[in-house]
Coordinates of C-alpha atoms in Angstrom, one line a residue:
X1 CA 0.0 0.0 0.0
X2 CA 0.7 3.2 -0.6
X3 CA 1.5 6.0 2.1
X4 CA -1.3 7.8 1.3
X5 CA -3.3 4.9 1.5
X6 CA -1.7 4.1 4.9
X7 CA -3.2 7.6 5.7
X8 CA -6.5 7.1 4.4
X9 CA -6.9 3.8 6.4
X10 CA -5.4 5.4 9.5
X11 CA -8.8 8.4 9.2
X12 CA -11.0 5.8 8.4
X13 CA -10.0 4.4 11.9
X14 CA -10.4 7.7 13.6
X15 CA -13.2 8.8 12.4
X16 CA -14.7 5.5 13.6
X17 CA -13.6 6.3 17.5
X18 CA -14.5 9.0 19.8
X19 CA -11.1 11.3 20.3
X20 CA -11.8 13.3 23.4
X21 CA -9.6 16.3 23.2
X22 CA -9.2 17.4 27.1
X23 CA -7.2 20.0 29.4
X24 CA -3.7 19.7 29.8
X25 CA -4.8 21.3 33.9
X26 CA -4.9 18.0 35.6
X27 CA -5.8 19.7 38.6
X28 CA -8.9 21.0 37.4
X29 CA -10.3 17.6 36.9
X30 CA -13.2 16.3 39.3
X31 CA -14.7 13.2 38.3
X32 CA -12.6 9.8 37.7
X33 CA -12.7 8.4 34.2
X34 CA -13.7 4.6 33.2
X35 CA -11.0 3.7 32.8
X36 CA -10.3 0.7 30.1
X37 CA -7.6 -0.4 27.7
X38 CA -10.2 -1.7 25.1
X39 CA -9.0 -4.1 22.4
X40 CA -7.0 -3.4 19.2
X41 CA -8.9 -2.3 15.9
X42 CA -10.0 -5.0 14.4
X43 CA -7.1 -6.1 11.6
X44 CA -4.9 -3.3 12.8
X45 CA -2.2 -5.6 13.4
X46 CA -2.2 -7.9 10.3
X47 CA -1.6 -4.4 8.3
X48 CA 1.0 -3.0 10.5
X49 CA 2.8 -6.6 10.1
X50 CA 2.6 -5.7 6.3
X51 CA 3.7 -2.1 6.3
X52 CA 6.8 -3.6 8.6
X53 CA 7.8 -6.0 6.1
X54 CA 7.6 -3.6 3.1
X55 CA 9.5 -1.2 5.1
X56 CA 12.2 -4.3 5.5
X57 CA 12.3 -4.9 1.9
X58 CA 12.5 -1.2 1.1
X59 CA 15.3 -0.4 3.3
X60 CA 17.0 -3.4 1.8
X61 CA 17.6 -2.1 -1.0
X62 CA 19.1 1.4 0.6
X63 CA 21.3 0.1 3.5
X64 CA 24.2 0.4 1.4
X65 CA 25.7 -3.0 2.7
X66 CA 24.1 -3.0 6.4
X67 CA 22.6 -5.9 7.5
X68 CA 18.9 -6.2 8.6
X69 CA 20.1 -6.8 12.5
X70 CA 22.4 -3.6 12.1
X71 CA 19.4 -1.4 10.9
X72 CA 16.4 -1.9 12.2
X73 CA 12.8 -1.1 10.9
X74 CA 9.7 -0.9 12.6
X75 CA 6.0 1.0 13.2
X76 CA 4.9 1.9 16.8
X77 CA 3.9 -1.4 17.3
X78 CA 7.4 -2.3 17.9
X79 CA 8.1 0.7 20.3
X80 CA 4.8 0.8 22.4
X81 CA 3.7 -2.7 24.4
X82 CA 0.6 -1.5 25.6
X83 CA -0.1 2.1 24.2
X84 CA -1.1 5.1 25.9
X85 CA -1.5 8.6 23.8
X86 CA -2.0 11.9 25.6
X87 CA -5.1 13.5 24.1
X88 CA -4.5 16.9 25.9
X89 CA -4.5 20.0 24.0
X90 CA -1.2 21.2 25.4
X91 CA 0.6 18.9 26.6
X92 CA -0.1 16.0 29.8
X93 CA 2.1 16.1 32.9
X94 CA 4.3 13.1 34.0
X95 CA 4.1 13.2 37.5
X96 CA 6.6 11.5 40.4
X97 CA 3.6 10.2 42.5
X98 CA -0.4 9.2 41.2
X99 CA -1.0 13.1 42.8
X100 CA -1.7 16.0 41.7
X101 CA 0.7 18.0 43.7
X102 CA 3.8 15.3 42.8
X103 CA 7.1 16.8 41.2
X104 CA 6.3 16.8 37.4
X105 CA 9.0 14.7 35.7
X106 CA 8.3 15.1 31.9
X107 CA 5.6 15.9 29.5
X108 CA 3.5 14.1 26.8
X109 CA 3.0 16.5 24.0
X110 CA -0.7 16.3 22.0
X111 CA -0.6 13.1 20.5
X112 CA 3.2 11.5 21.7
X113 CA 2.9 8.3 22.6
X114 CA 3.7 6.0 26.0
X115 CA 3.7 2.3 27.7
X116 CA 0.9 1.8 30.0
X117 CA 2.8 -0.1 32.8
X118 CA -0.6 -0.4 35.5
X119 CA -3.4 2.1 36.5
X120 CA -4.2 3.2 40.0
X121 CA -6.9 5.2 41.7
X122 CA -7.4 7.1 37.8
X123 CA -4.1 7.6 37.0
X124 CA -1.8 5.7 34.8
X125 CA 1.8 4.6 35.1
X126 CA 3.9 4.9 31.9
X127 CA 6.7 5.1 30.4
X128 CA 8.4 7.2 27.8
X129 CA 11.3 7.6 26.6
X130 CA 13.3 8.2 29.3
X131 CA 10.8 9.0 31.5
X132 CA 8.6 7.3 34.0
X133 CA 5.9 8.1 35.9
X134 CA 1.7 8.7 36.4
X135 CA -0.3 10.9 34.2
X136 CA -3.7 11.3 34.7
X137 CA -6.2 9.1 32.9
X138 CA -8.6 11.1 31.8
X139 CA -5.8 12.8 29.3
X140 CA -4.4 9.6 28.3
X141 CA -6.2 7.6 24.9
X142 CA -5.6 3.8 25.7
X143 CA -6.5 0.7 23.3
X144 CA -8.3 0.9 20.2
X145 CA -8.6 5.0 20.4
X146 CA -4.5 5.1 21.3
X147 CA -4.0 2.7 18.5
X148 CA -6.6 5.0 15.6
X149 CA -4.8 8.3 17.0
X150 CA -0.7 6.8 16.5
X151 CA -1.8 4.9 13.1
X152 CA -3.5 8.1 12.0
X153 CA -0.4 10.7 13.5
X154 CA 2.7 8.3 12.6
X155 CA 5.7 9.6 11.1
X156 CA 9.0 8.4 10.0
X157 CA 11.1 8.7 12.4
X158 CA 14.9 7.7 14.0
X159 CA 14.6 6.4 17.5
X160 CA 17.6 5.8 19.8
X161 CA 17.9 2.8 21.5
X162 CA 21.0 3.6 23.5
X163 CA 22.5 5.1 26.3
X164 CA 23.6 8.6 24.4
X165 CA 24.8 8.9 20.3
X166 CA 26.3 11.8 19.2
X167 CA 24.9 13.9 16.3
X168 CA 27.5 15.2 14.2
X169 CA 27.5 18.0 11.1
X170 CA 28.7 15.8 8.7
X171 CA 28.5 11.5 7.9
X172 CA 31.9 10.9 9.5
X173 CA 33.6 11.2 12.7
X174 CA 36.0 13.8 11.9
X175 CA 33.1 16.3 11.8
X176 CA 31.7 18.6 14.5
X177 CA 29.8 17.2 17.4
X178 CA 26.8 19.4 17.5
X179 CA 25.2 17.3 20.2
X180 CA 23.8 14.5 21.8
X181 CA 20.8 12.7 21.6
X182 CA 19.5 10.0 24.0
X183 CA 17.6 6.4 24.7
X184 CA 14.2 7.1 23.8
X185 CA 14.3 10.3 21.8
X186 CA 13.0 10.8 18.5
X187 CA 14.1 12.8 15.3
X188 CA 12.7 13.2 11.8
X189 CA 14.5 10.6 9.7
X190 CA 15.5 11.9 6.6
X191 CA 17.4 9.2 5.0
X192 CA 20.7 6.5 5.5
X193 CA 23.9 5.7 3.6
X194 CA 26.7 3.2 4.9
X195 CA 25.6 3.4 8.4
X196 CA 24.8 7.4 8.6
X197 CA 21.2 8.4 9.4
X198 CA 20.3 12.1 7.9
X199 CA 17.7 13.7 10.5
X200 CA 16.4 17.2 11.4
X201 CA 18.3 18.1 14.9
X202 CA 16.5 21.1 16.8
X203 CA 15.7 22.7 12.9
X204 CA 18.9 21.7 11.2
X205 CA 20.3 18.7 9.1
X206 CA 22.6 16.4 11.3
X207 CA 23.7 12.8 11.1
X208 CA 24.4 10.4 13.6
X209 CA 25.8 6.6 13.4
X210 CA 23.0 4.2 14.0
X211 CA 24.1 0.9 13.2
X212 CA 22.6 -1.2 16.3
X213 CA 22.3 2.2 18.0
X214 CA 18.5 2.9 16.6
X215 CA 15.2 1.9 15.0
X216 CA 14.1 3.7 12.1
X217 CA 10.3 3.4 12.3
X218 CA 6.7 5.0 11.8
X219 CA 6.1 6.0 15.1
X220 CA 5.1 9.1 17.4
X221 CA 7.3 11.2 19.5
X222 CA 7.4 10.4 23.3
X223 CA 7.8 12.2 26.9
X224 CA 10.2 15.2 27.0
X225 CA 12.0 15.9 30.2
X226 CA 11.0 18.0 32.8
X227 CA 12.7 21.5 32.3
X228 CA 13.1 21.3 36.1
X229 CA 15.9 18.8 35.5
X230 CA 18.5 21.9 35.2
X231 CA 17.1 22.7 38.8
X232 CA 18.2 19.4 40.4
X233 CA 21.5 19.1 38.7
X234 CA 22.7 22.4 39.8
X235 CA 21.7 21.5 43.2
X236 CA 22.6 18.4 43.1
X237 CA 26.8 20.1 42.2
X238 CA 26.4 22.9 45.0
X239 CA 26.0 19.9 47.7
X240 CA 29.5 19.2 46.8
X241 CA 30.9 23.3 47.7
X242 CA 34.3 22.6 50.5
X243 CA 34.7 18.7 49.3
X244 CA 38.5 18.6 48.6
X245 CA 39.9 18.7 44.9
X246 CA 41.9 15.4 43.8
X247 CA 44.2 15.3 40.9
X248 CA 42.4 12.1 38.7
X249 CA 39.6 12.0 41.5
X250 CA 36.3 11.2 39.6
X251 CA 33.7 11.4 42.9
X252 CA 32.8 15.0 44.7
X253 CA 32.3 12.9 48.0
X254 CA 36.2 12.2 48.7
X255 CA 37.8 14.7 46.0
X256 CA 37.3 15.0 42.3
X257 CA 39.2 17.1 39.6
X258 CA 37.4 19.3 37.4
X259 CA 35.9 16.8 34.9
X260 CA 35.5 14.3 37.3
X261 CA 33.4 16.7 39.1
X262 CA 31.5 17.3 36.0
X263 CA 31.3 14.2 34.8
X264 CA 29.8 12.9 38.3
X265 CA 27.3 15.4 38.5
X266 CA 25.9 15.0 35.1
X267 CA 25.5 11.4 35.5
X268 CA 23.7 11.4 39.0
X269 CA 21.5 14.4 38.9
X270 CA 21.2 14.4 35.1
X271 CA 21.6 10.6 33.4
X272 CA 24.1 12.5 30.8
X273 CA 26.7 10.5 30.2
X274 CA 30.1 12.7 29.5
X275 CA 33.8 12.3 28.5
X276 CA 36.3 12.2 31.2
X277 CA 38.6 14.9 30.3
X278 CA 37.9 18.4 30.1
X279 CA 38.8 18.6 26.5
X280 CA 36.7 15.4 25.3
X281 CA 33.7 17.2 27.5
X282 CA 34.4 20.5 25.1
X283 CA 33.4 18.8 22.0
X284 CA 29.8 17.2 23.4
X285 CA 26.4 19.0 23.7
X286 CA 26.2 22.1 21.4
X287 CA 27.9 25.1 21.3
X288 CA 25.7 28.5 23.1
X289 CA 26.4 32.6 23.4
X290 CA 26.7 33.6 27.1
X291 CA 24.3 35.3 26.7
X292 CA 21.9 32.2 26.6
X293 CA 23.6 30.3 29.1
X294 CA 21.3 28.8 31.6
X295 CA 22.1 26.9 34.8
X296 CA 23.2 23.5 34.2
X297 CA 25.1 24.9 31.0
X298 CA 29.2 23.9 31.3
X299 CA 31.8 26.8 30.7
X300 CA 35.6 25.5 29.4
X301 CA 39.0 27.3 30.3
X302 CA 41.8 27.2 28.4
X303 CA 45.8 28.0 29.5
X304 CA 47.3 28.6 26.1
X305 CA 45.8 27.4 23.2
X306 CA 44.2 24.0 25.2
X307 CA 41.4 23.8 27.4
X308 CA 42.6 22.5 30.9
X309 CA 39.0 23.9 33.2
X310 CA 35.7 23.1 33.7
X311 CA 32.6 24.6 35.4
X312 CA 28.9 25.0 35.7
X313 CA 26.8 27.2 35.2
X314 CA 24.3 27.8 38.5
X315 CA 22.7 31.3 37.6
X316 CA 23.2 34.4 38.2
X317 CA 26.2 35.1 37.0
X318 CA 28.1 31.9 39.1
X319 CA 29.7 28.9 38.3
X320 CA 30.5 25.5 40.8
X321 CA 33.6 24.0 39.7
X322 CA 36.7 21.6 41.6
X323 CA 38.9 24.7 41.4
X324 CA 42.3 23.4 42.7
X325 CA 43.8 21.6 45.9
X326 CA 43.9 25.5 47.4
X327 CA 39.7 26.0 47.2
X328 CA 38.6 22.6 46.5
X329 CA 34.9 22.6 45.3
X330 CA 33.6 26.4 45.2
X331 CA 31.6 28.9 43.7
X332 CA 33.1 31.5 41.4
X333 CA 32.0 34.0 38.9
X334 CA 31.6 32.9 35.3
X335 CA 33.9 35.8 34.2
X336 CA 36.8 34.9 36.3
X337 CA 38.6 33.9 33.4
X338 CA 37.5 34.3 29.5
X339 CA 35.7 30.9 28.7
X340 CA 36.8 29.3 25.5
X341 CA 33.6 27.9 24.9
X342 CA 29.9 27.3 26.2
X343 CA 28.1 23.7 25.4
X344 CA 24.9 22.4 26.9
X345 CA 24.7 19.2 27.5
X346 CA 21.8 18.9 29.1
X347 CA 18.4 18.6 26.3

């Protein structure tokens, strides 16, 4: 079948099920939902099985010499084991705790898609990406109306499957590092040669390595991050302030050097997994102005012409950084010496 006919199926699905569209303002809610995970559309499956193999045999033909295992094809079904869409306008909070006043962990955008993992007392417990936690039930599509609402909304795109890959400027590792992207994440696929996905990266053209590293599939985009994550890693690092610096130390609690300070912290508080030198850590994330540096954001040093120093960013105008075995771990001003460069690392 054709994509369009793909589509055409898809709104003859929807049309067939009631799509409420609700309030992202979970709070405002006051009656509990039936709650149900309904049953599949009826053939659903036997044509996604279909559109999977023809996307097999079509990527065949494209890998450029890859092998089936190293790239991997797919439609939600493969992503998804028990599908949950949000069907709020804005976008559905991901809370800590089934409560209403629990620390919001990520968000499900209109129409980005989770795992149902149980339901209690109304709300759900999901997982996306590389989040997990309870949304409310009353925003969250389950079963046949999840199912119309991904077929219909589907689009080609790369999903990671590991830890952290970098995204680069160019198909080959010489080439600059403009970022990162993570396990669970999803990126417009634009196409593949010898092992090099094409994608759109935050409005731009990138490429990232993906044998065995990704699935490209017909899917929809899952949970983002809470932005509140940039709030727990910074103070997460000032907990360390007066632990002693170490030359080669890697853990703030007995003495860390500057990277090893860094790379601690963002692992921790943040799940970003970093370089161990300061140099390596120069070349991840993407590069920023100062003037758009926000807390969590790491500032490099150089003596000379090669970057020795690392810091982070906490706001207003101040840095936390392993200074030296003099100061230890302490908070400085950004300024105190001319950065070399900015990079965030943190989505």
């Amino acid at each position: 079948m054709t994509d369009k006919a793909w589509k055409v199926l898809g709104f003859a699905i929807t049309c067939g099920c009631a799509v409420w569209i609700g309030t992202a303002d979970v709070q405002a809610a006051k009656s509990e939902p039936s709650l149900k995970t309904g049953s599949p559309v009826a053939g659903i499956s036997v044509y996604m099985d279909q559109y999977q193999e023809s996307m097999k045999r079509e990527g065949s033909k494209e890998t450029a010499g890859l092998t089936q295992e190293k790239m991997r094809y797919g439609t939600f079904n493969l992503i998804f084991q028990n599908l949950g869409v949000s069907v709020a306008e804005d976008s559905l909070n991901i809370r800590k705790e089934p409560k209403n006043d629990a620390e919001i962990v990520g968000k499900l955008k209109n129409h980005a898609g989770s795992t149902v993992l149980s339901e209690e007392n109304g709300w759900y417990k999901i997982k996306s990406g590389q989040v997990t936690g309870y949304v409310y039930g009353k925003y969250l599509a389950t079963g046949q109306e999840a199912r119309a609402i991904a077929y219909y909304d589907m689009r080609l795109l790369l999903r990671v499957n590991t830890e952290t890959l970098r995204v680069r400027s160019k198909p080959n590792t010489d080439s600059e590092v403009l970022g990162r992207v993570h396990e669970g994440e999803t990126y417009p696929f634009i196409s593949h040669c010898e092992g090099w996905a094409k994608i759109l990266y935050k409005g731009q053209t990138a490429y990232a390595y993906v044998p065995e590293n990704a699935t490209v599939a017909y899917t929809i985009p899952e949970a983002e991050k809470s932005s509140d994550l940039r709030s727990q890693v910074v103070n997460y690092a000032v907990g360390f302030v007066g632990n002693p610096y170490q030359w080669g130390g890697t853990n703030p609690n007995t003495g860390a050097d500057c990277s090893g300070f860094i790379q601690y912290v963002m692992e921790h508080a943040a799940g970003v997994h970093l370089d161990r030198t300061s140099r390596q850590q120069a070349e991840e994330g993407e590069t920023i102005p100062a003037s758009s540096m926000e807390p969590g954001d790491l500032l490099f040093y150089a003596s000379g012409r090669q970057i020795d120093h690392v810091a982070m960013y906490i706001g207003k105008g101040k840095i936390v950084h392993a200074a030296n075995r003099r100061s230890g771990i302490k908070i400085s001003s950004w300024n105190y010496r001319k950065p070399v460069t900015i990079r965030r690392v943190i989505p």
